[in-house]
Coordinates of C-alpha atoms in Angstrom, one line a residue:
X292 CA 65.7 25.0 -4.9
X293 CA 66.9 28.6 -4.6
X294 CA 64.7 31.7 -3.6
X295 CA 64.7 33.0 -7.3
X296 CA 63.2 29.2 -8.6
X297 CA 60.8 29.3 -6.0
X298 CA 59.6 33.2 -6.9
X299 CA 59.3 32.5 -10.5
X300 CA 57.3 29.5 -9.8
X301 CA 55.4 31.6 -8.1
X302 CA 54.6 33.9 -10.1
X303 CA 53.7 31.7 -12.7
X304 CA 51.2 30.2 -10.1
X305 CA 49.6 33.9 -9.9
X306 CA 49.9 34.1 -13.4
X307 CA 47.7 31.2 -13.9
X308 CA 45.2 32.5 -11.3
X309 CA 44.7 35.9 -12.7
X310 CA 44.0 34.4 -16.3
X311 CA 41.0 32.3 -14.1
X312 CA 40.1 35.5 -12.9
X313 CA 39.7 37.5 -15.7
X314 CA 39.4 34.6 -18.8
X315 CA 36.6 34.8 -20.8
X316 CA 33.9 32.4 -21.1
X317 CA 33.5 31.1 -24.4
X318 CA 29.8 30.2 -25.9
X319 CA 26.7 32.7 -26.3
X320 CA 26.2 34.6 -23.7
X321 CA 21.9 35.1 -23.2
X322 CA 20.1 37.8 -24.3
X323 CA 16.5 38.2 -23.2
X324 CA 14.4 37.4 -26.1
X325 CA 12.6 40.7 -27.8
X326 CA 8.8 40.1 -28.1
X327 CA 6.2 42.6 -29.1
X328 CA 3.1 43.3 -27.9
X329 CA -0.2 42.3 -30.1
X330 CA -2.6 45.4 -30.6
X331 CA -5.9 45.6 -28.7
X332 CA -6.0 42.5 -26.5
X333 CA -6.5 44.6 -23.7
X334 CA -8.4 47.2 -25.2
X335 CA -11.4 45.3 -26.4
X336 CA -15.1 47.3 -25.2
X337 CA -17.7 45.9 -23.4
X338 CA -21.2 46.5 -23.4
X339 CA -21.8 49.4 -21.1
X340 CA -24.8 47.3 -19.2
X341 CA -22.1 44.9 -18.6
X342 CA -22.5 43.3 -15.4
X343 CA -18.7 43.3 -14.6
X344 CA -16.1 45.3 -17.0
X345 CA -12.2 44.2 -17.5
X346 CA -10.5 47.2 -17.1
X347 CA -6.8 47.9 -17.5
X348 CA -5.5 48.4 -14.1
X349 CA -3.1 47.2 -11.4
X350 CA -4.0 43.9 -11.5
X351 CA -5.1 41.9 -8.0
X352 CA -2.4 38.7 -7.5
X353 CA -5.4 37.6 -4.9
X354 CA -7.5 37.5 -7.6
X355 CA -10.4 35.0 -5.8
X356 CA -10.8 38.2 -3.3
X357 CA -13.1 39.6 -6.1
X358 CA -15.5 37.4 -5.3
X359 CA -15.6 38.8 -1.9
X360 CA -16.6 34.9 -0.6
X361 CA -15.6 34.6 2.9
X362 CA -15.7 31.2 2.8
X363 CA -13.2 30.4 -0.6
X364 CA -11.1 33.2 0.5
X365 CA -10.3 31.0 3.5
X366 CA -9.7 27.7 1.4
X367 CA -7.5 29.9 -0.5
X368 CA -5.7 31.0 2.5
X369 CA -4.9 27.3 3.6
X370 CA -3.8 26.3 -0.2
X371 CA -0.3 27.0 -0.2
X372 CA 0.6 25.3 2.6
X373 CA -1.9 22.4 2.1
X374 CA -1.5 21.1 -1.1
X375 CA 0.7 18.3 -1.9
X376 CA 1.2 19.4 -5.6
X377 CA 2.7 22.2 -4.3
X378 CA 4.6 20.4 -2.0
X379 CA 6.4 18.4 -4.6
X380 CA 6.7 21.6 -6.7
X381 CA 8.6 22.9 -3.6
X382 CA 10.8 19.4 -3.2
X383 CA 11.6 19.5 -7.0
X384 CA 12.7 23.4 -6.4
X385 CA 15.1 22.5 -3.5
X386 CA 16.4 19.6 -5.3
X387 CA 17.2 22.4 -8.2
X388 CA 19.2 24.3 -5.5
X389 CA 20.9 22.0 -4.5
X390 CA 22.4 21.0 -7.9
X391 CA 23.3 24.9 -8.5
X392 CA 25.3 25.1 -4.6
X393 CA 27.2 21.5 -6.3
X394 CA 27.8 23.1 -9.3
X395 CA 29.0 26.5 -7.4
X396 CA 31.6 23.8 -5.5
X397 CA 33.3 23.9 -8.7
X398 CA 34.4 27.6 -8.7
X399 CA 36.6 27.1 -5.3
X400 CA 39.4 25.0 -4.9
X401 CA 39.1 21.1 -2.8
X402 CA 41.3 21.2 0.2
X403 CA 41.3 17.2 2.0
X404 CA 43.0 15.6 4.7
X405 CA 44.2 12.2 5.1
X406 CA 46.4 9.6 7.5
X407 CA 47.6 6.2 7.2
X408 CA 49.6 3.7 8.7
X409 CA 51.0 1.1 6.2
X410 CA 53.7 -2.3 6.5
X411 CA 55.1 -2.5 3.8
X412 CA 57.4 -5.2 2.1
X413 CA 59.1 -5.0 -1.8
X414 CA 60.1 -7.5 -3.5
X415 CA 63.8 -8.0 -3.5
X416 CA 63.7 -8.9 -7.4
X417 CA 61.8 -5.9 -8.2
X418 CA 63.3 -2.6 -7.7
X419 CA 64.7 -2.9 -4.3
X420 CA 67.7 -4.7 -6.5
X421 CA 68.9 -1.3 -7.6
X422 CA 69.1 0.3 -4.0
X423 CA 71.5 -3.2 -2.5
X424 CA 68.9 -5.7 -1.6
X425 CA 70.0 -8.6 -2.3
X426 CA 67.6 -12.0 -3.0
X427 CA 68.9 -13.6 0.1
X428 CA 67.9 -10.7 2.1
X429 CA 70.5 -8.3 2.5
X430 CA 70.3 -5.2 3.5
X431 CA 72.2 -2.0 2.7
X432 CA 73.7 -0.9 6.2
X433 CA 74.0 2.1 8.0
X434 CA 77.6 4.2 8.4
X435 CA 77.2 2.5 11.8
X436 CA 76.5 -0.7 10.5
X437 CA 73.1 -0.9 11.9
X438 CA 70.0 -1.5 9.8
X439 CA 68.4 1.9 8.6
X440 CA 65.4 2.8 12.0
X441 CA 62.4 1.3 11.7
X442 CA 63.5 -1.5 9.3
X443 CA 63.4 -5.2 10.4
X444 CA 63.1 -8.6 8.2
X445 CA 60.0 -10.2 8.7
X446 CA 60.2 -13.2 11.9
X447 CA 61.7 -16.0 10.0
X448 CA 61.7 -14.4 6.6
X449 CA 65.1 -14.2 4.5
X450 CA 63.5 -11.6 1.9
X451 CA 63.2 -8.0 1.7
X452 CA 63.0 -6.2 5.0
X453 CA 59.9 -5.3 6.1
X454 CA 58.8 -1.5 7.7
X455 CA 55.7 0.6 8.9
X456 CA 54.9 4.3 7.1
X457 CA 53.1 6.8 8.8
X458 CA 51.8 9.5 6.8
X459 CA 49.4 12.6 7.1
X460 CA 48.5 15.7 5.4
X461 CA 46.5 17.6 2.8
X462 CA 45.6 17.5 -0.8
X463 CA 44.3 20.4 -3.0
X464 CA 43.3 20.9 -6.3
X465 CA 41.7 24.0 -8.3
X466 CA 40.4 23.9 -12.0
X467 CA 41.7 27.1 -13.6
X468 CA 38.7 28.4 -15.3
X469 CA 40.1 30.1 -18.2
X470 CA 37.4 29.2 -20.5
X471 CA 34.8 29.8 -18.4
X472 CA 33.8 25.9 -18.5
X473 CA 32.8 26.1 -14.6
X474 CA 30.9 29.8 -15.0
X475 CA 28.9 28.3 -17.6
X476 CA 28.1 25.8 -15.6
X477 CA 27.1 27.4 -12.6
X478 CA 25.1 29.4 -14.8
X479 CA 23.3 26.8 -16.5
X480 CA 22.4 26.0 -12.8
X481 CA 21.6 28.8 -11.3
X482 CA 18.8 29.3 -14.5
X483 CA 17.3 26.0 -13.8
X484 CA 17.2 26.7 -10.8
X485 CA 15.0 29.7 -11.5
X486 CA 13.1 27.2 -14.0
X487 CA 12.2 25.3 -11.1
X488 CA 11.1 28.5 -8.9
X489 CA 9.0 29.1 -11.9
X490 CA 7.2 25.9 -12.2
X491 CA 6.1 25.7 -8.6
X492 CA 4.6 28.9 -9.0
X493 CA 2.7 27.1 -12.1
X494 CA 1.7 25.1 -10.0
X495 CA 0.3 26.9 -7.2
X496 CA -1.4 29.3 -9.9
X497 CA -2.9 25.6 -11.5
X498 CA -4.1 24.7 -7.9
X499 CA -5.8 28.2 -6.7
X500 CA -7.9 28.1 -9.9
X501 CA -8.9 24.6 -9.7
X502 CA -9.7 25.1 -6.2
X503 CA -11.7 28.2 -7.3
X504 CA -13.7 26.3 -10.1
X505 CA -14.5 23.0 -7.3
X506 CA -16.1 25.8 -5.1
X507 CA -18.1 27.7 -8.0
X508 CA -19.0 23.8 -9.0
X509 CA -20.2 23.1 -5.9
X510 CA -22.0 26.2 -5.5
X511 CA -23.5 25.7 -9.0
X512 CA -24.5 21.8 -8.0
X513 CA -26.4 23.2 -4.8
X514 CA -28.4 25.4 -6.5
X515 CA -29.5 23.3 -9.3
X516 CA -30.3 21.2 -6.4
X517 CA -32.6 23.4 -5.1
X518 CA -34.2 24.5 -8.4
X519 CA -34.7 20.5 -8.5
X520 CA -36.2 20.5 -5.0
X521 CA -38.9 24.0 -6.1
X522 CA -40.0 22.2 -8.9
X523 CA -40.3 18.7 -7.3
X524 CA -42.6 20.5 -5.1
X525 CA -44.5 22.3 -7.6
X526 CA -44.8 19.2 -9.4
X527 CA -46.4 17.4 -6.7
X528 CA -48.9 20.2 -6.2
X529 CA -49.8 20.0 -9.8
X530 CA -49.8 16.7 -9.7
X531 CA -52.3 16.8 -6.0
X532 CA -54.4 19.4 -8.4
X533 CA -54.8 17.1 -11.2
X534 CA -56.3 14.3 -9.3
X535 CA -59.2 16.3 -7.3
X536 CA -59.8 17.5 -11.1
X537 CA -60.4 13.7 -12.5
X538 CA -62.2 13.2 -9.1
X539 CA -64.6 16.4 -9.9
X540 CA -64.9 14.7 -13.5
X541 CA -63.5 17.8 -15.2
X542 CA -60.2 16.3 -16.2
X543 CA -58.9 12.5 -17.2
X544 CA -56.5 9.9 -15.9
X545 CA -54.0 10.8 -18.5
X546 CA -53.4 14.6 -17.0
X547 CA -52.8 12.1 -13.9
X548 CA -50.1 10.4 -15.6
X549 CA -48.2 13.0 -17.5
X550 CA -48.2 14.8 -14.0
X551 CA -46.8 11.6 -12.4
X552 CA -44.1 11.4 -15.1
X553 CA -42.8 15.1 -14.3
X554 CA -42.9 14.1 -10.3
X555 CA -40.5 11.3 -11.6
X556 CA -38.4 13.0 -13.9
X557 CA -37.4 15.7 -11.6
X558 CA -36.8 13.2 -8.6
X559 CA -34.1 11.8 -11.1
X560 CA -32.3 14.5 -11.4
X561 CA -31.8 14.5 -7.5
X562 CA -29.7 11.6 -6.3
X563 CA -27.5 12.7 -10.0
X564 CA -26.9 16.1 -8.1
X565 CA -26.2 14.9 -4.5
X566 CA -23.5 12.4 -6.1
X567 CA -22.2 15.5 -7.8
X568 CA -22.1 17.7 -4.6
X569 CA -20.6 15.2 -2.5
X570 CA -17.4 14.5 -5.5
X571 CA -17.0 18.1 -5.4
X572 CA -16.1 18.6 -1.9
X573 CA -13.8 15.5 -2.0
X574 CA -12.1 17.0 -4.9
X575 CA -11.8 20.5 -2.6
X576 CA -10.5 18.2 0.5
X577 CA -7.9 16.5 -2.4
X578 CA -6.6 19.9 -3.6
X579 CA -6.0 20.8 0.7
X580 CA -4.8 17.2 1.1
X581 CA -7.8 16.0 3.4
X582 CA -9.3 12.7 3.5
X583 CA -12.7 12.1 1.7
X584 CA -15.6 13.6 3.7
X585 CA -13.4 15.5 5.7
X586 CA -14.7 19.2 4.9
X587 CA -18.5 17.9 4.3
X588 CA -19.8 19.8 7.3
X589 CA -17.9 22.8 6.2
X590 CA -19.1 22.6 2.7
X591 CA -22.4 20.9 3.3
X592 CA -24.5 23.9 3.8
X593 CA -26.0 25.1 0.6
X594 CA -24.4 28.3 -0.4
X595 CA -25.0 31.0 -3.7
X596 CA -22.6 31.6 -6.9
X597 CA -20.6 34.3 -5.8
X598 CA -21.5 37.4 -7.5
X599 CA -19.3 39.0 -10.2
X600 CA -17.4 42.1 -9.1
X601 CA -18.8 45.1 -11.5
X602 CA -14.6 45.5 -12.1
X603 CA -12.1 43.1 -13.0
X604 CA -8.5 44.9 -13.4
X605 CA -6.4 42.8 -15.7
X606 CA -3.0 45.1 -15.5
X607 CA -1.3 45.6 -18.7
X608 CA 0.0 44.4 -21.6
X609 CA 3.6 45.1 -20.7
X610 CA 3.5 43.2 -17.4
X611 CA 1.9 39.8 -18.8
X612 CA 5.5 38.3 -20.0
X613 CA 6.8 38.9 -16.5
X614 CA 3.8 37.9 -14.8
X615 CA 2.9 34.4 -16.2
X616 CA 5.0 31.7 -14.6
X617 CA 5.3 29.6 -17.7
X618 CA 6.5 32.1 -20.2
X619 CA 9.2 32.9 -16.9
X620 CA 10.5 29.1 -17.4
X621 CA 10.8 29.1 -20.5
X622 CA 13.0 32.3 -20.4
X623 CA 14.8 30.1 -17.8
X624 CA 15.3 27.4 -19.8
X625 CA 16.5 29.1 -22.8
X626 CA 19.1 30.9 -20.2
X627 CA 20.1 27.1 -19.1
X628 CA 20.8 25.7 -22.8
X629 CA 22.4 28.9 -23.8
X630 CA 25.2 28.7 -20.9
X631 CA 25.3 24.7 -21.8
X632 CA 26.8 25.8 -25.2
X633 CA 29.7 27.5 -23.6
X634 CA 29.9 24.4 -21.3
X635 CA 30.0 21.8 -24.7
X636 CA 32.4 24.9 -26.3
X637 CA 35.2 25.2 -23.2
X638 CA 35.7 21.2 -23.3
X639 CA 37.6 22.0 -26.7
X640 CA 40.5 23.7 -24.7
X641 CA 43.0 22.7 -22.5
X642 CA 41.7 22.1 -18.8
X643 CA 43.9 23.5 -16.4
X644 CA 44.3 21.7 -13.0
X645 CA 46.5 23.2 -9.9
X646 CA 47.4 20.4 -7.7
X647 CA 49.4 20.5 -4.3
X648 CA 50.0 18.3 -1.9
X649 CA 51.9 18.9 1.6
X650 CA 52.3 16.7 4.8
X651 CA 54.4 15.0 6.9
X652 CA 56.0 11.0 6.5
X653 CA 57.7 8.9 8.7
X654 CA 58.8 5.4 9.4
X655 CA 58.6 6.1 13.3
X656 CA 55.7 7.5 14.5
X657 CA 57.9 9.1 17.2
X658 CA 59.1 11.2 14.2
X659 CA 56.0 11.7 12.4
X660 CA 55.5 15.3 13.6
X661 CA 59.1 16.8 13.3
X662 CA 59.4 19.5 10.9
X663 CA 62.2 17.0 9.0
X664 CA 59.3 14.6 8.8
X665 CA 57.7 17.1 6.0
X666 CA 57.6 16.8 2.2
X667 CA 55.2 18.5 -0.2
X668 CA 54.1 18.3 -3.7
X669 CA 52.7 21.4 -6.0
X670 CA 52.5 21.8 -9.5
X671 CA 49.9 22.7 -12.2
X672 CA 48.5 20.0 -14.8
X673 CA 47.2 20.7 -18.2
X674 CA 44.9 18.2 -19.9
X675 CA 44.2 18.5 -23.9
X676 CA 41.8 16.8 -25.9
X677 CA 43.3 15.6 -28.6
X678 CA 41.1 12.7 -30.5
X679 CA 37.7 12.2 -28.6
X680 CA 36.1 10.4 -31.9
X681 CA 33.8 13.1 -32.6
X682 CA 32.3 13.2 -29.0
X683 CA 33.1 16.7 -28.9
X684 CA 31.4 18.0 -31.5
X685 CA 28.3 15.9 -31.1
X686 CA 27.9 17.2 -27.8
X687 CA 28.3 21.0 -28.8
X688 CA 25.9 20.5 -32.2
X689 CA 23.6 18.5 -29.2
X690 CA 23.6 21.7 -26.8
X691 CA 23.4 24.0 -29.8
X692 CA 20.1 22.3 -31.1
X693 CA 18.9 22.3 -27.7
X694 CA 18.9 26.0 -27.1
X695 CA 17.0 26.3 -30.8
X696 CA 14.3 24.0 -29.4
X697 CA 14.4 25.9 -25.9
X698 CA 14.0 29.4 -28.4
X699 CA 11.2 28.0 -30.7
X700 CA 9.3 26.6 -27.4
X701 CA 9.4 30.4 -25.7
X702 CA 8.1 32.1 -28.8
X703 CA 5.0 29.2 -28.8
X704 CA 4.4 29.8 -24.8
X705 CA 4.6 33.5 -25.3
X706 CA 2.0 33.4 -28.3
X707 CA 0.1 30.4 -26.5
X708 CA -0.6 33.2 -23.7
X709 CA -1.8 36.2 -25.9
X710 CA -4.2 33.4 -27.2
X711 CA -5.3 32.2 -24.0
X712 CA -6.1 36.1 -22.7
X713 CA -7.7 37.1 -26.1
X714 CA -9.9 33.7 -25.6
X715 CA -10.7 34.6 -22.0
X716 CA -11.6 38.0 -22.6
X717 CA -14.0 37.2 -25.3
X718 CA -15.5 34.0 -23.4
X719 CA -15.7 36.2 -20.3
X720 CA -17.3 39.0 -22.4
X721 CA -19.8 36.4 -24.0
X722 CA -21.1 34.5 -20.8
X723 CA -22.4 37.4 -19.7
X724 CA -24.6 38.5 -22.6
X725 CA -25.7 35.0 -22.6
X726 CA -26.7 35.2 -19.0
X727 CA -28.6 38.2 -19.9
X728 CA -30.4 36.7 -22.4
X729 CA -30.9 33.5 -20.0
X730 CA -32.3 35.9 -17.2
X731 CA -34.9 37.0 -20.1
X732 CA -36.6 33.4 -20.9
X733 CA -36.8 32.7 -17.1
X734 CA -39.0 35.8 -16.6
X735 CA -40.9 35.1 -20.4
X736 CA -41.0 31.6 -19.2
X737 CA -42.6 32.0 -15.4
X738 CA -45.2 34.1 -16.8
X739 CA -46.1 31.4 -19.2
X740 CA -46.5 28.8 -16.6
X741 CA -48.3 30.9 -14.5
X742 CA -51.0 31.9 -17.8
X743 CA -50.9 27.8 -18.1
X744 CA -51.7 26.8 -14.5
X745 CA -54.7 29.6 -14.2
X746 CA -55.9 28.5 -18.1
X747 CA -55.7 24.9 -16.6
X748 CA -57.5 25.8 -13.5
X749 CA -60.3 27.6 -15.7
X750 CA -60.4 24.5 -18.1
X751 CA -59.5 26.4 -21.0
X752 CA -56.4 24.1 -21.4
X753 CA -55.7 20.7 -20.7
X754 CA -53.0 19.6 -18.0
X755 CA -50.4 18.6 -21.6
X756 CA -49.9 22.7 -21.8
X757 CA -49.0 23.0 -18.3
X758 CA -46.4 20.0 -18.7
X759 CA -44.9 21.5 -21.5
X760 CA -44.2 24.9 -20.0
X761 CA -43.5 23.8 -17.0
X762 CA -40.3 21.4 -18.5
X763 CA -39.3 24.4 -20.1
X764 CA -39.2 27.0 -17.1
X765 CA -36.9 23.7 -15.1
X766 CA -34.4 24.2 -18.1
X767 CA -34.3 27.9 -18.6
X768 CA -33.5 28.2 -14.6
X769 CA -31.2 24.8 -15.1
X770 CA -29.7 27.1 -17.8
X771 CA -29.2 30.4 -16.2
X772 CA -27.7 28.8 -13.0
X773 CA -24.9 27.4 -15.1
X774 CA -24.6 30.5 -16.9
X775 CA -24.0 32.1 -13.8
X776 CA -21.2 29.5 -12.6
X777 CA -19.9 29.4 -15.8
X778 CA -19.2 32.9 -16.1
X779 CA -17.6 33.0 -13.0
X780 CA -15.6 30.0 -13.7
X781 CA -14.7 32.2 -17.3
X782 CA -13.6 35.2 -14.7
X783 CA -11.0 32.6 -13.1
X784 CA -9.9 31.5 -16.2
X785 CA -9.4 35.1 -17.1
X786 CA -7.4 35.5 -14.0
X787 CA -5.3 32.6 -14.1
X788 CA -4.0 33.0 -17.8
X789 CA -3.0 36.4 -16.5
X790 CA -0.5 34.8 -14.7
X791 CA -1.6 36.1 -11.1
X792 CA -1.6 34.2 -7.6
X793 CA 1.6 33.1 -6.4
X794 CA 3.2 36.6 -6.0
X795 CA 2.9 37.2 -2.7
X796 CA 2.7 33.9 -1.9
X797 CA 6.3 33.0 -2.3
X798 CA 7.5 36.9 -2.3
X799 CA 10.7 36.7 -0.1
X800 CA 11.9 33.6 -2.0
X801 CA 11.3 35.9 -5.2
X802 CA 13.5 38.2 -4.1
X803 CA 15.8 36.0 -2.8
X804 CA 16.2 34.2 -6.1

């Protein structure tokens, strides 16, 4: 081969490299999808005696802080690391890199070595017939007359001669990606990878509210303890009262009983309560991956709701689509089916392969490493489908009808969120004019006992009255302390379909993403 062969070869080598280079890659490429805002989620008034107002303003990613609770902001604190949901969120999520770095492999050529040693023997009425080897074992000779080096007959064998190869060297290979088959591919990776950046932040959000809710649960189950425990007592003292009254003749055995009966129904409602507590902290050790019991000293001590902040920034409407880690996969997983459609789309053209090969052979080892010893094999290979029954197009109308599902499932996430905020806003909004109302029929409903119990004590009314009110006051406070968690449970809601709590959690892997 002359110098002008092995420059045009050349050439068409570079040729084929530059169209890789700059070859475009067929299929859709992704375009954000356009959503618009809906009017007034964020603007909707609250009562100016509000308790604790949304306003629109940076919103706080450590949203629990508003609580200003010590004791969950340290549980908080230890979540992230702790908690095995996010552990496997984190597993799944390095699993997902790992598949884009494979996919990435693709872009670069594959450069392997290999040696071996091999005796070999052909048959003598196969081809070796052509070159002079006759049946009965003859071999073609030498100008000397000597058997070619490193050939010999086999001990007692009047066949084909027998000899050792020794070969090492290198293989390549490199797709041309004129069609942008591989680009598509690594970018179909590199967006579920994303995808599965974004569900682990689900998932972490998922967990700190949870966690959030156990606590306000637990907090709400001691205090309803303790209301128990006030009116067990005043129960007992009523009941105490009653019976020097039917000794004094002034009252009968019946006030005795219906004053027994309230002792009992309360103490009911105890070991209920205490079964309660105790599930709650297990479920607060679960979400921090600690055995059953394990934070019960930590926990144990009866502790109040946490108090509503009088502000609650929610941000702005603009920043909720970027905020919320589910409406961020499903962006991601749009991207992903979109570049599979230019994956399905470049399988229609020819595929490109440059293959080489260079190394060194010889049938003395001796001579393995001589420069005369090398040989070398390069060329390009083109593979075209030409009949694939159909399998082609059914995986390209697959991909397609994949990226319409991935589409329709964004707009329903993206819609599912302004529902969940609108809902959350009006819930939080409600709970707290309930609570007000609930703070009310306490008040109204202590001064009636008290009337009741110094009416009883004057005989004007008989012990029944008492009872009544009495049951009543138990449920109004029963009520207002579950108002109380469950408008603070509403405010975590409000904060978790805001999509906050994982920012600066996983920050530098953001930005690394």
């Amino acid at each position: 081969m002359n110098t002008s062969e092995l420059s045009i070869r050349a050439s068409a080598l570079a040729i084929l490299a530059s169209l890789a280079m700059a070859g475009c890659a067929v299929g859709p490429d992704f375009e954000r999808p356009g959503t618009t805002t809906p009017p007034d989620i964020f603007e909707r008034t609250q009562p100016a005696e509000a308790p604790s107002k949304t306003v629109e303003a940076n919103f706080n990613s450590e949203w629990w802080t508003l609580f200003n609770d010590p004791l969950l902001n340290s549980l908080e604190a230890q979540l992230a690391d702790a908690n095995l949901d996010v552990a496997a969120a984190s597993a799944r999520l390095r699993q997902s890199r790992a598949t884009q770095r494979v996919a990435g492999a693709a872009e670069y050529p594959t450069l392997e070595g290999a040696a071996s040693y091999n005796r070999e023997r052909g048959s003598p009425n196969g081809i070796l017939s052509l070159l002079g080897v006759s049946p009965t074992g003859a071999q073609p000779q030498s100008a000397s007359g000597a058997a070619p080096l490193g050939v010999a007959p086999l001990p007692g064998s009047k066949g084909s001669p027998a000899f050792d190869v020794y070969q090492f060297g290198f293989d390549a290979s490199w797709e041309v990606d004129i069609w942008g088959r591989v680009r598509r591919g690594v970018e179909a990776a590199t967006a579920l990878t994303a995808a599965s950046f974004e569900d682990r932040n689900a998932v972490l959000l998922s967990a700190r509210a949870e966690l959030a809710r156990d606590y306000i649960e637990l907090r709400d189950t001691q205090s309803l303890l303790e209301i128990a425990r006030q009116n067990l007592d005043i129960a007992r003292d009523s009941t105490k009262l009653t019976q020097v009254r039917v000794r004094e003749g002034v009252t009968t055995d019946l006030d005795v009983a219906n004053a027994s009966a309230q002792v009992a129904s309360i103490e009911s409602l105890i070991p209920t309560l205490e079964a309660r507590r105790e599930g709650m902290i297990n479920a607060i050790g679960l979400l921090l991956a600690q055995e059953p019991g394990a934070l019960r000293q930590a926990l144990g001590e009866p502790g109040d709701i946490p108090e509503l902040p009088k502000q609650v920034p929610i941000g702005f409407a603009s920043e909720l689509l970027q905020r919320r880690p589910d409406i961020r996969r499903a962006e991601a997983q749009l991207h992903a089916a979109t570049a599979s459609i230019g994956m399905a789309k470049a399988d229609f053209y020819p595929r490109i392969t440059l293959n080489g090969s260079a190394g060194f052979q010889s049938l003395q080892l001796s001579n393995l490493a001589n420069w005369a010893s090398g040989q070398f094999v390069v060329g390009p290979s083109i593979t075209l489908p030409i009949f694939e029954g159909g399998r082609l197009k059914g995986m390209l109308h697959l991909r397609e009808a994949q990226q319409q599902e991935a589409a329709i499932v964004y707009r329903h996430t993206v819609l599912d969120a302004w529902r969940e905020v609108d809902d959350a806003l009006v819930t939080y909004g409600a709970e707290q004019r309930r609570h007000e109302r609930l703070t009310e029929v306490v008040k109204l409903n202590q001064r009636a006992l008290s009337i009741a119990q110094q009416r009883y004590k004057a005989g004007a009314v008989d012990y029944l009255n008492v009872l009544n009110v009495q049951k009543q006051l138990l449920e109004a406070q029963r009520n207002l302390e579950q108002s109380r968690a469950t408008a603070a449970a509403n405010l975590i809601t409000l904060c978790k379909v805001l999509g906050g709590g994982w920012e600066s959690t996983f920050a530098s892997q953001q930005a690394e993403r």
